[in-house]
Tab-separated table of C-alpha atoms in Angstrom:
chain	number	residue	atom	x	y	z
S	26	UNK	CA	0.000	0.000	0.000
S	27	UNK	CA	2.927	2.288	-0.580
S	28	UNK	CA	1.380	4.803	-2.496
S	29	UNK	CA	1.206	8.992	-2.929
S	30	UNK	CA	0.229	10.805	-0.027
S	31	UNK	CA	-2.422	13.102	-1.903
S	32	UNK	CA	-4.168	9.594	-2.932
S	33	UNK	CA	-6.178	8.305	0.232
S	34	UNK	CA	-7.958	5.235	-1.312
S	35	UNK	CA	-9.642	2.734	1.158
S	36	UNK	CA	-9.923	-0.973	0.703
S	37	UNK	CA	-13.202	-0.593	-1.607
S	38	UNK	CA	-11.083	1.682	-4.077
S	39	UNK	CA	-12.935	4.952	-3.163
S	40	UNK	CA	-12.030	7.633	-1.630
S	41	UNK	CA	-12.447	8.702	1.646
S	42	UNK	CA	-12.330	5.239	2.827
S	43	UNK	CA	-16.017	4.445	2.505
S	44	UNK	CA	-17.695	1.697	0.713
S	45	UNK	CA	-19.440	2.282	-2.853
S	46	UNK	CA	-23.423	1.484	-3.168
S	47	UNK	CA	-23.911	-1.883	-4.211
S	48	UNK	CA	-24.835	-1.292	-8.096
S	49	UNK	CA	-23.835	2.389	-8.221
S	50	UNK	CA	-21.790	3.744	-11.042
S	51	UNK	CA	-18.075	4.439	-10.500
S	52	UNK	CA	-18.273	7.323	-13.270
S	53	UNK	CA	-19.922	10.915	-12.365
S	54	UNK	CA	-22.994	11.724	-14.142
S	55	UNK	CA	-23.131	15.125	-15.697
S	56	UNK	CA	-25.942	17.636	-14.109
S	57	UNK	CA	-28.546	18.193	-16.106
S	58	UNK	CA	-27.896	21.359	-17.866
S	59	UNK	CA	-30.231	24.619	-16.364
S	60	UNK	CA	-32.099	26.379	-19.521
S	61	UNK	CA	-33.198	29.534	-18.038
S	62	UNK	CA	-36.735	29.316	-16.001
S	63	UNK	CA	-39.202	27.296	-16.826
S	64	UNK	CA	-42.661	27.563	-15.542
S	65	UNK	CA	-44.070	23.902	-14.721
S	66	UNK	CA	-47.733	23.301	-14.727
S	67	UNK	CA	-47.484	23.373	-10.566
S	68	UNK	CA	-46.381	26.538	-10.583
S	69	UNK	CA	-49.226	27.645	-13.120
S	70	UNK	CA	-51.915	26.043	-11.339
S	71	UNK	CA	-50.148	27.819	-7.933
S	72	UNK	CA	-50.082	30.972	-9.563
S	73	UNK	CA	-54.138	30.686	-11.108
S	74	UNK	CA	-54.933	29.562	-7.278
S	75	UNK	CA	-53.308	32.636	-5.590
S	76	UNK	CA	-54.610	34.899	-7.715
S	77	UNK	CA	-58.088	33.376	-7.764
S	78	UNK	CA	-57.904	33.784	-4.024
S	79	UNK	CA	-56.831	37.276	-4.064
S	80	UNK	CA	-59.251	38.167	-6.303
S	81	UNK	CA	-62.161	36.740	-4.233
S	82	UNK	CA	-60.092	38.345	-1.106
S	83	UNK	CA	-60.187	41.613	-2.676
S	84	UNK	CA	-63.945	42.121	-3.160
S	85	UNK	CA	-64.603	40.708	0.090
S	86	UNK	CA	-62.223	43.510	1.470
S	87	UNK	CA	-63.643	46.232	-0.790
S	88	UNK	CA	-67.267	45.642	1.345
S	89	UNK	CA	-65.817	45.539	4.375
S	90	UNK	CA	-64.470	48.473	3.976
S	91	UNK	CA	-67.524	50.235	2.702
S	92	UNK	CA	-69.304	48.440	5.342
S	93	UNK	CA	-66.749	50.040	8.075
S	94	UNK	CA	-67.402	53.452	7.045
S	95	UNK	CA	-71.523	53.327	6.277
S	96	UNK	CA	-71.166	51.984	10.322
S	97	UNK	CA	-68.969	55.245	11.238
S	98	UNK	CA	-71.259	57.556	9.567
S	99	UNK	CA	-74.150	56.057	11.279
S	100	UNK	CA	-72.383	55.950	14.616
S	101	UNK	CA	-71.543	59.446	13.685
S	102	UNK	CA	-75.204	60.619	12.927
S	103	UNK	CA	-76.381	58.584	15.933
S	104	UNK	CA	-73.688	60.561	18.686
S	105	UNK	CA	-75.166	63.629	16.402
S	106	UNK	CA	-78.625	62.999	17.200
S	107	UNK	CA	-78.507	62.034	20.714
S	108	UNK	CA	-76.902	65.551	21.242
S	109	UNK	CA	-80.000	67.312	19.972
S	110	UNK	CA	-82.283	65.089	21.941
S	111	UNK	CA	-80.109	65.738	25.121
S	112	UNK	CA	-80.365	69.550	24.307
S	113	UNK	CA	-84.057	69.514	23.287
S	114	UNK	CA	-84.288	67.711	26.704
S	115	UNK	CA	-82.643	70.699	28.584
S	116	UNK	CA	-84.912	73.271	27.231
S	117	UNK	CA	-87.905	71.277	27.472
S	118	UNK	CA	-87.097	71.236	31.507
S	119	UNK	CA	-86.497	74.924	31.124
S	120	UNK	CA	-89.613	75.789	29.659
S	121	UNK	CA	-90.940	73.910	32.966
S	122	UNK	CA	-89.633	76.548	35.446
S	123	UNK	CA	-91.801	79.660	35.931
S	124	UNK	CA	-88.898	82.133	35.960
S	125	UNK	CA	-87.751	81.044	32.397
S	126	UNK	CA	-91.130	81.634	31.502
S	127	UNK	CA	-91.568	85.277	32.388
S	128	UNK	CA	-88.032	85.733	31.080
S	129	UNK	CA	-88.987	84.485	27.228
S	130	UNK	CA	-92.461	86.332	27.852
S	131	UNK	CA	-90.530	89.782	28.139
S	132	UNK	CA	-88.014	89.087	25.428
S	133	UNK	CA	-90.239	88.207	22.762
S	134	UNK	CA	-93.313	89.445	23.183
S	135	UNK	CA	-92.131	93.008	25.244
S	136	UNK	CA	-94.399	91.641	28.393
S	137	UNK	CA	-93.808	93.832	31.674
S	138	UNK	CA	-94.950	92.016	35.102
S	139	UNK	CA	-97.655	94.006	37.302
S	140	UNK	CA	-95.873	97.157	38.528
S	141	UNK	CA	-92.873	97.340	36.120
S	142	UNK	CA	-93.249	100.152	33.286
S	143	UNK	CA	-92.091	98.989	29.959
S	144	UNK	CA	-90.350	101.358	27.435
S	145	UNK	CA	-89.581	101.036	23.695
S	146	UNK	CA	-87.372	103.399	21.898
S	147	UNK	CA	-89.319	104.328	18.192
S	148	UNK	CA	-86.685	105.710	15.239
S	149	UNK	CA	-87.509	108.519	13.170
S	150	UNK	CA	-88.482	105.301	10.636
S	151	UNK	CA	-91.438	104.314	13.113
S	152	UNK	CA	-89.505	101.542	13.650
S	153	UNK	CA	-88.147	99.641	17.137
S	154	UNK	CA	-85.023	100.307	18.225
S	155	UNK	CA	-82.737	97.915	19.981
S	156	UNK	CA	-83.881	94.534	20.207
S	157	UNK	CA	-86.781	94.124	17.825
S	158	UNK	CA	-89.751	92.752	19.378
S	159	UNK	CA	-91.518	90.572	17.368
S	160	UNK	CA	-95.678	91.503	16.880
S	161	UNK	CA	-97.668	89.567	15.972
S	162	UNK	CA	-99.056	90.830	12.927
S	163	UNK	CA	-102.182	89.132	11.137
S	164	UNK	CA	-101.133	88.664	7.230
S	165	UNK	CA	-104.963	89.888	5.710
S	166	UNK	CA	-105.804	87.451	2.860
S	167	UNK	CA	-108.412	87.428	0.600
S	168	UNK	CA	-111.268	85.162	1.763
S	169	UNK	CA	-110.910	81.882	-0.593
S	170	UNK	CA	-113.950	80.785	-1.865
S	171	UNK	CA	-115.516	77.702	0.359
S	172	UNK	CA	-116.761	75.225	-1.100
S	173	UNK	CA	-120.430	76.024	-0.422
S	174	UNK	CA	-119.509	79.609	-2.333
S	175	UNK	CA	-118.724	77.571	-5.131
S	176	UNK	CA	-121.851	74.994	-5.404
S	177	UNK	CA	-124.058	78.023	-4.694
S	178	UNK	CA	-122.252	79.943	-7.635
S	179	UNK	CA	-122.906	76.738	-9.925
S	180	UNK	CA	-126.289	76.414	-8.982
S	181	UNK	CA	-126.597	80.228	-9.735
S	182	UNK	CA	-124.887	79.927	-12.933
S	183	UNK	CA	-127.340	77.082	-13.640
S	184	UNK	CA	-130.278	79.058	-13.815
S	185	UNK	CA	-129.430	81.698	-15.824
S	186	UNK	CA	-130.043	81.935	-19.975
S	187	UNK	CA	-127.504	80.649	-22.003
S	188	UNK	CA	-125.900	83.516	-23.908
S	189	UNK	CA	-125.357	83.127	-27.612
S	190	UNK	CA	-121.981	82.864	-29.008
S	191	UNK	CA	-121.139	86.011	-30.873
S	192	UNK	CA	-120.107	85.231	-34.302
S	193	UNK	CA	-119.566	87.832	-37.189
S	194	UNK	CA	-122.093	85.940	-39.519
S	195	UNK	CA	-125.271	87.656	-39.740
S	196	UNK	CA	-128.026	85.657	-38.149
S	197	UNK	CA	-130.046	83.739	-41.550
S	198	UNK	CA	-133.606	84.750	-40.187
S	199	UNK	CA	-132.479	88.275	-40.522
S	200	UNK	CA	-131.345	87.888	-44.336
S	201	UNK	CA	-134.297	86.229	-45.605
S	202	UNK	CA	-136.564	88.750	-43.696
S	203	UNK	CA	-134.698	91.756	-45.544
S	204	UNK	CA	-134.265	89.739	-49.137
């Protein structure tokens, strides 16, 4: 067994000293050579799959999202409406209490309590001066017809003579009278 150092060759002929696979080839097989990337049909039907899902993902996440905000803007309009019914709330208990009362009494309709003497500036215009103090002034309309007015005007339209239509042709009686 004299032989180079560099060549460490074990009983079996191989090196490294361990045995060869029964029936396996003593010669090196050449890789098989790489010819860019080639798409198999797993990777195809992987591909069709992951976009199928995405697809169905994506609509699902579109009305979600639309969901989301319809259920802010209702939460919104609900926090929104609650707020007037608390307010309306508050003045309904202040329209309870006698004092508030008397208070809106004077400042709308220029009411003075027994014993108080009320005074209201006039302009040159005739007009109030200050805070304006609304009266309560009566629009006059013209009475509208009822409906009795009408079936009494029907009834006397009913029983009056028809007049004749006015036409520029003289009348035939006439012609043959004067002929």
């Amino acid at each position: 067994m004299g032989g180079s150092p560099t060549s460490k060759r074990g009983p079996s002929g191989q090196r490294g000293g361990r045995p060869a696979a029964v029936g396996a080839s003593t010669a090196t097989t050449p890789a098989p050579a790489k010819s860019g990337r080639r798409l198999t049909t797993r990777a195809v039907v992987l591909m069709a799959v992951v976009l199928l899902l995405l697809a169905s993902y994506t609509s699902t996440l579109h009305a979600w999202w639309e969901q989301r905000s319809e259920i802010q803007a209702t939460k919104a309009e609900i926090a929104m409406r609650k707020q007037t019914i608390a307010d309306l709330e508050d003045q309904k208990e202040r329209w309870d209490d006698p004092a508030f009362v008397k208070q809106q009494a004077k400042e709308r309709f220029g009411w003075v309590s027994p014993g108080e003497v009320g005074y209201r500036v006039i302009g040159s215009d005739g007009k109030v001066q200050g805070d304006a103090v609304p009266t309560l002034d009566v629009p006059t309309q013209a009475k509208a017809p009822q409906w009795y007015d009408k079936l009494w005007g029907s009834v006397e339209a009913a029983g009056k003579e028809p007049e004749a239509p006015k036409t520029n042709q003289p009348d035939p009686d006439k012609v043959l009278k004067d002929q």
